Structure formats: C-alpha cells, structure tokens
C-alpha cells in the first residue's frame, strides 16, 4: 500500500531582494562566459540582446570589444533581475546593475557582495576572478573548443587559456580517457 505524505501547507513566496537576484544574474553571467568583473560593472541595458541571448562587451581589457552568447538559465536570471530592477528607485539610470540603495553599483561593492554570498554558501577563499578560471575549465570539460573560452573571456593569446585552465587539465584528461576508452579498441 502506498502511503502519501501529509499535504504541506503552501508557502507564500517572498519576493527576492534586488541584491539576491542581481548577484545571481552576475554570477551566472561570469561563470558561463568568463567576463571580467570590470566588464560586468560597465554593462548597460543596450548591451543586452536577451531575445538573441547575446551580451555586448563594449570595451574589454586592451580596449577590445566582443559579443558573447549566453544560455537560457543566464538569460532567465538577467530577466528576473531586470523585473526587480524596474521597481527600484533610480531604475531609469543607464547602468545595468543597481546598488542596494538604487544607485550605481561600484566594483568594490559588487566584490564585497559576491564575497558575502560565497561566505554564506560555505565557499572559502572565493574571489570573483576565479569565475574566469571556472568558465574556461567548464567549457573545455564539456567538449568545447579552445577558441570558445578564448573568445568569451577576451583572451588574444592561447597562453592565457593554458594559464587559466591548467588546474583542471588532469581532470579533463581523465574524463576524456574514460570517454574514449582506447584500451578496448
């Protein structure tokens, strides 16, 4: 006989704060694409083409711009942020990311906010720059070409890709060896 658990009362969803939806959107963007913290801060609403899943970095390191594709989860997180942002004071500002008081979000404030979130999640030694390493490693581990993380992160030289993905190289090599299973061919 199947015994069903007692029906739980419905929980009322409390709207998430601007900081929470903003930080989630930023973390998703950074971990998916490898964009720099300064590039994230510099984004404006016209830099987003969410219908096409594209983000334009107008001026990256070295003054180079680029267009970066983003996936559905990152797009959804940015849309959620934009919906909450729309209800905030100073929502008419050109800056994409608003601070908690409705004004411009600075690099230091975002850095501190992301560190607080990481601390609450139990992640020791978090630094936003590590998300660039994570993004490059994940792309290669999923079978992406070397040029994909280079283009998204804004690297002009392959040496940067090697430097950023060195730590996960043996993990990727072991996974590829298991997948290829060359000992049985």
Tab-separated table of C-alpha atoms in Angstrom:
chain	number	residue	atom	x	y	z
A	1	UNK	CA	0.000	0.000	0.000
A	2	UNK	CA	1.295	3.442	-0.951
A	3	UNK	CA	1.254	5.978	1.863
A	4	UNK	CA	1.363	9.571	0.739
A	5	UNK	CA	2.911	12.206	2.970
A	6	UNK	CA	0.558	14.661	4.636
A	7	UNK	CA	-0.098	17.630	2.447
A	8	UNK	CA	2.148	20.527	3.365
A	9	UNK	CA	0.647	23.998	3.594
A	10	UNK	CA	1.548	26.199	0.651
A	11	UNK	CA	4.367	28.548	1.385
A	12	UNK	CA	3.963	32.134	0.423
A	13	UNK	CA	6.848	33.143	-1.790
A	14	UNK	CA	8.531	36.285	-0.641
A	15	UNK	CA	9.973	38.389	-3.411
A	16	UNK	CA	13.741	38.106	-3.599
A	17	UNK	CA	15.751	41.214	-2.888
A	18	UNK	CA	17.446	43.251	-5.579
A	19	UNK	CA	20.841	42.145	-4.267
A	20	UNK	CA	19.993	38.451	-4.455
A	21	UNK	CA	18.604	38.477	-7.996
A	22	UNK	CA	21.357	40.850	-9.149
A	23	UNK	CA	24.142	38.727	-7.689
A	24	UNK	CA	22.647	35.528	-9.109
A	25	UNK	CA	22.464	37.080	-12.581
A	26	UNK	CA	26.031	38.358	-12.321
A	27	UNK	CA	27.443	35.072	-11.045
A	28	UNK	CA	25.665	33.126	-13.788
A	29	UNK	CA	26.972	35.566	-16.397
A	30	UNK	CA	30.528	35.382	-15.085
A	31	UNK	CA	30.670	31.612	-14.620
A	32	UNK	CA	29.137	30.940	-18.033
A	33	UNK	CA	31.185	33.419	-20.023
A	34	UNK	CA	34.313	34.272	-18.060
A	35	UNK	CA	33.796	38.031	-18.367
A	36	UNK	CA	35.832	40.235	-16.062
A	37	UNK	CA	34.273	41.937	-13.042
A	38	UNK	CA	35.019	45.353	-14.537
A	39	UNK	CA	33.336	44.340	-17.796
A	40	UNK	CA	30.238	43.253	-15.881
A	41	UNK	CA	30.109	46.555	-13.998
A	42	UNK	CA	30.405	48.514	-17.273
A	43	UNK	CA	27.334	46.872	-18.862
A	44	UNK	CA	24.320	48.985	-19.744
A	45	UNK	CA	20.829	47.859	-20.753
A	46	UNK	CA	21.512	48.411	-24.503
A	47	UNK	CA	24.398	45.921	-24.214
A	48	UNK	CA	21.849	43.137	-23.718
A	49	UNK	CA	20.001	41.360	-26.506
A	50	UNK	CA	18.173	38.805	-24.388
A	51	UNK	CA	15.914	37.679	-27.248
A	52	UNK	CA	19.024	36.549	-29.137
A	53	UNK	CA	20.904	35.537	-25.974
A	54	UNK	CA	23.772	37.980	-26.583
A	55	UNK	CA	25.749	40.369	-24.401
A	56	UNK	CA	27.998	43.042	-25.890
A	57	UNK	CA	31.193	43.934	-24.062
A	58	UNK	CA	31.961	47.377	-25.455
A	59	UNK	CA	35.459	47.779	-24.059
A	60	UNK	CA	37.299	44.860	-22.590
A	61	UNK	CA	40.905	44.680	-21.496
A	62	UNK	CA	43.088	46.263	-24.129
A	63	UNK	CA	40.118	48.236	-25.457
A	64	UNK	CA	38.754	45.257	-27.398
A	65	UNK	CA	35.025	44.633	-27.510
A	66	UNK	CA	33.231	41.394	-28.219
A	67	UNK	CA	29.774	39.837	-28.398
A	68	UNK	CA	29.172	36.885	-26.113
A	69	UNK	CA	26.348	34.344	-26.321
A	70	UNK	CA	24.589	33.345	-23.102
A	71	UNK	CA	22.343	30.387	-22.379
A	72	UNK	CA	18.734	30.188	-21.210
A	73	UNK	CA	19.491	29.976	-17.462
A	74	UNK	CA	21.651	33.104	-17.525
A	75	UNK	CA	19.126	34.887	-19.728
A	76	UNK	CA	16.318	33.983	-17.296
A	77	UNK	CA	18.362	35.204	-14.307
A	78	UNK	CA	19.016	38.528	-16.045
A	79	UNK	CA	15.318	38.859	-16.946
A	80	UNK	CA	14.383	38.254	-13.300
A	81	UNK	CA	16.874	40.887	-12.209
A	82	UNK	CA	15.512	43.367	-14.760
A	83	UNK	CA	11.956	42.811	-13.491
A	84	UNK	CA	13.044	43.563	-9.905
A	85	UNK	CA	15.275	46.424	-11.067
A	86	UNK	CA	12.300	48.038	-12.803
A	87	UNK	CA	10.596	48.514	-9.404
A	88	UNK	CA	13.586	50.241	-7.794
A	89	UNK	CA	14.313	53.918	-7.299
A	90	UNK	CA	16.710	55.160	-9.980
A	91	UNK	CA	15.573	52.411	-12.387
A	92	UNK	CA	15.955	54.958	-15.175
A	93	UNK	CA	19.764	55.006	-14.777
A	94	UNK	CA	21.899	53.871	-17.695
A	95	UNK	CA	23.923	51.496	-15.515
A	96	UNK	CA	22.615	47.967	-15.796
A	97	UNK	CA	23.429	46.949	-12.236
A	98	UNK	CA	21.973	48.935	-9.367
A	99	UNK	CA	23.366	49.021	-5.863
A	100	UNK	CA	21.183	48.310	-2.882
A	101	UNK	CA	20.298	51.979	-2.459
A	102	UNK	CA	19.201	52.208	-6.072
A	103	UNK	CA	22.337	53.956	-7.250
A	104	UNK	CA	25.287	52.846	-9.361
A	105	UNK	CA	26.962	49.605	-8.322
A	106	UNK	CA	30.710	50.010	-7.958
A	107	UNK	CA	33.348	47.327	-8.388
A	108	UNK	CA	34.228	47.266	-4.682
A	109	UNK	CA	30.583	46.989	-3.612
A	110	UNK	CA	29.953	44.123	-6.026
A	111	UNK	CA	33.145	42.368	-4.933
A	112	UNK	CA	32.054	42.573	-1.280
A	113	UNK	CA	28.513	41.413	-2.104
A	114	UNK	CA	29.757	38.380	-4.015
A	115	UNK	CA	32.198	37.514	-1.227
A	116	UNK	CA	29.359	37.704	1.345
A	117	UNK	CA	27.239	35.378	-0.790
A	118	UNK	CA	30.128	32.934	-1.109
A	119	UNK	CA	30.750	33.031	2.641
A	120	UNK	CA	27.070	32.260	3.322
A	121	UNK	CA	27.291	29.357	0.859
A	122	UNK	CA	30.361	27.999	2.680
A	123	UNK	CA	32.818	28.725	-0.148
A	124	UNK	CA	36.179	29.559	1.370
A	125	UNK	CA	38.617	31.869	-0.375
A	126	UNK	CA	36.197	32.972	-3.082
A	127	UNK	CA	37.366	35.668	-5.448
A	128	UNK	CA	35.253	36.756	-8.428
A	129	UNK	CA	38.264	36.401	-10.720
A	130	UNK	CA	38.229	32.635	-10.114
A	131	UNK	CA	34.971	32.500	-12.053
A	132	UNK	CA	37.056	33.157	-15.195
A	133	UNK	CA	39.062	30.001	-14.456
A	134	UNK	CA	35.860	28.064	-13.776
A	135	UNK	CA	34.217	29.237	-17.003
A	136	UNK	CA	37.187	28.227	-19.159
A	137	UNK	CA	37.549	24.831	-17.452
A	138	UNK	CA	33.837	24.038	-17.745
A	139	UNK	CA	33.783	24.879	-21.477
A	140	UNK	CA	36.723	22.599	-22.182
A	141	UNK	CA	35.397	19.830	-19.902
A	142	UNK	CA	32.077	19.906	-21.771
A	143	UNK	CA	33.918	19.357	-25.059
A	144	UNK	CA	34.131	22.953	-26.251
A	145	UNK	CA	36.997	24.051	-28.453
A	146	UNK	CA	39.906	26.066	-27.119
A	147	UNK	CA	38.758	29.066	-29.112
A	148	UNK	CA	35.368	29.280	-27.389
A	149	UNK	CA	36.622	30.250	-23.913
A	150	UNK	CA	39.260	32.481	-25.503
A	151	UNK	CA	36.632	34.445	-27.417
A	152	UNK	CA	34.249	34.705	-24.459
A	153	UNK	CA	36.913	35.700	-21.946
A	154	UNK	CA	38.545	38.167	-24.317
A	155	UNK	CA	41.960	36.469	-24.494
A	156	UNK	CA	44.080	37.228	-27.547
A	157	UNK	CA	46.765	34.616	-26.773
A	158	UNK	CA	46.394	30.869	-26.236
A	159	UNK	CA	48.875	31.142	-23.333
A	160	UNK	CA	46.110	32.766	-21.278
A	161	UNK	CA	43.806	29.805	-21.899
A	162	UNK	CA	46.544	27.415	-20.771
A	163	UNK	CA	47.231	29.505	-17.675
A	164	UNK	CA	43.551	29.682	-16.695
A	165	UNK	CA	42.763	26.005	-17.317
A	166	UNK	CA	45.961	24.344	-16.064
A	167	UNK	CA	44.457	23.394	-12.688
A	168	UNK	CA	41.687	21.286	-14.274
A	169	UNK	CA	43.780	19.756	-17.074
A	170	UNK	CA	44.309	16.356	-15.424
A	171	UNK	CA	40.603	16.104	-14.530
A	172	UNK	CA	39.645	16.824	-18.159
A	173	UNK	CA	42.263	14.353	-19.440
A	174	UNK	CA	40.940	11.573	-17.172
A	175	UNK	CA	37.344	12.214	-18.260
A	176	UNK	CA	38.379	12.161	-21.921
A	177	UNK	CA	40.337	8.928	-21.449
A	178	UNK	CA	37.280	7.270	-19.896
A	179	UNK	CA	35.073	8.552	-22.718
A	180	UNK	CA	37.437	7.445	-25.493
A	181	UNK	CA	38.193	4.065	-23.824
A	182	UNK	CA	41.086	3.478	-26.222
A	183	UNK	CA	42.233	0.380	-24.322
A	184	UNK	CA	39.232	-1.516	-25.688
A	185	UNK	CA	39.733	-0.562	-29.342
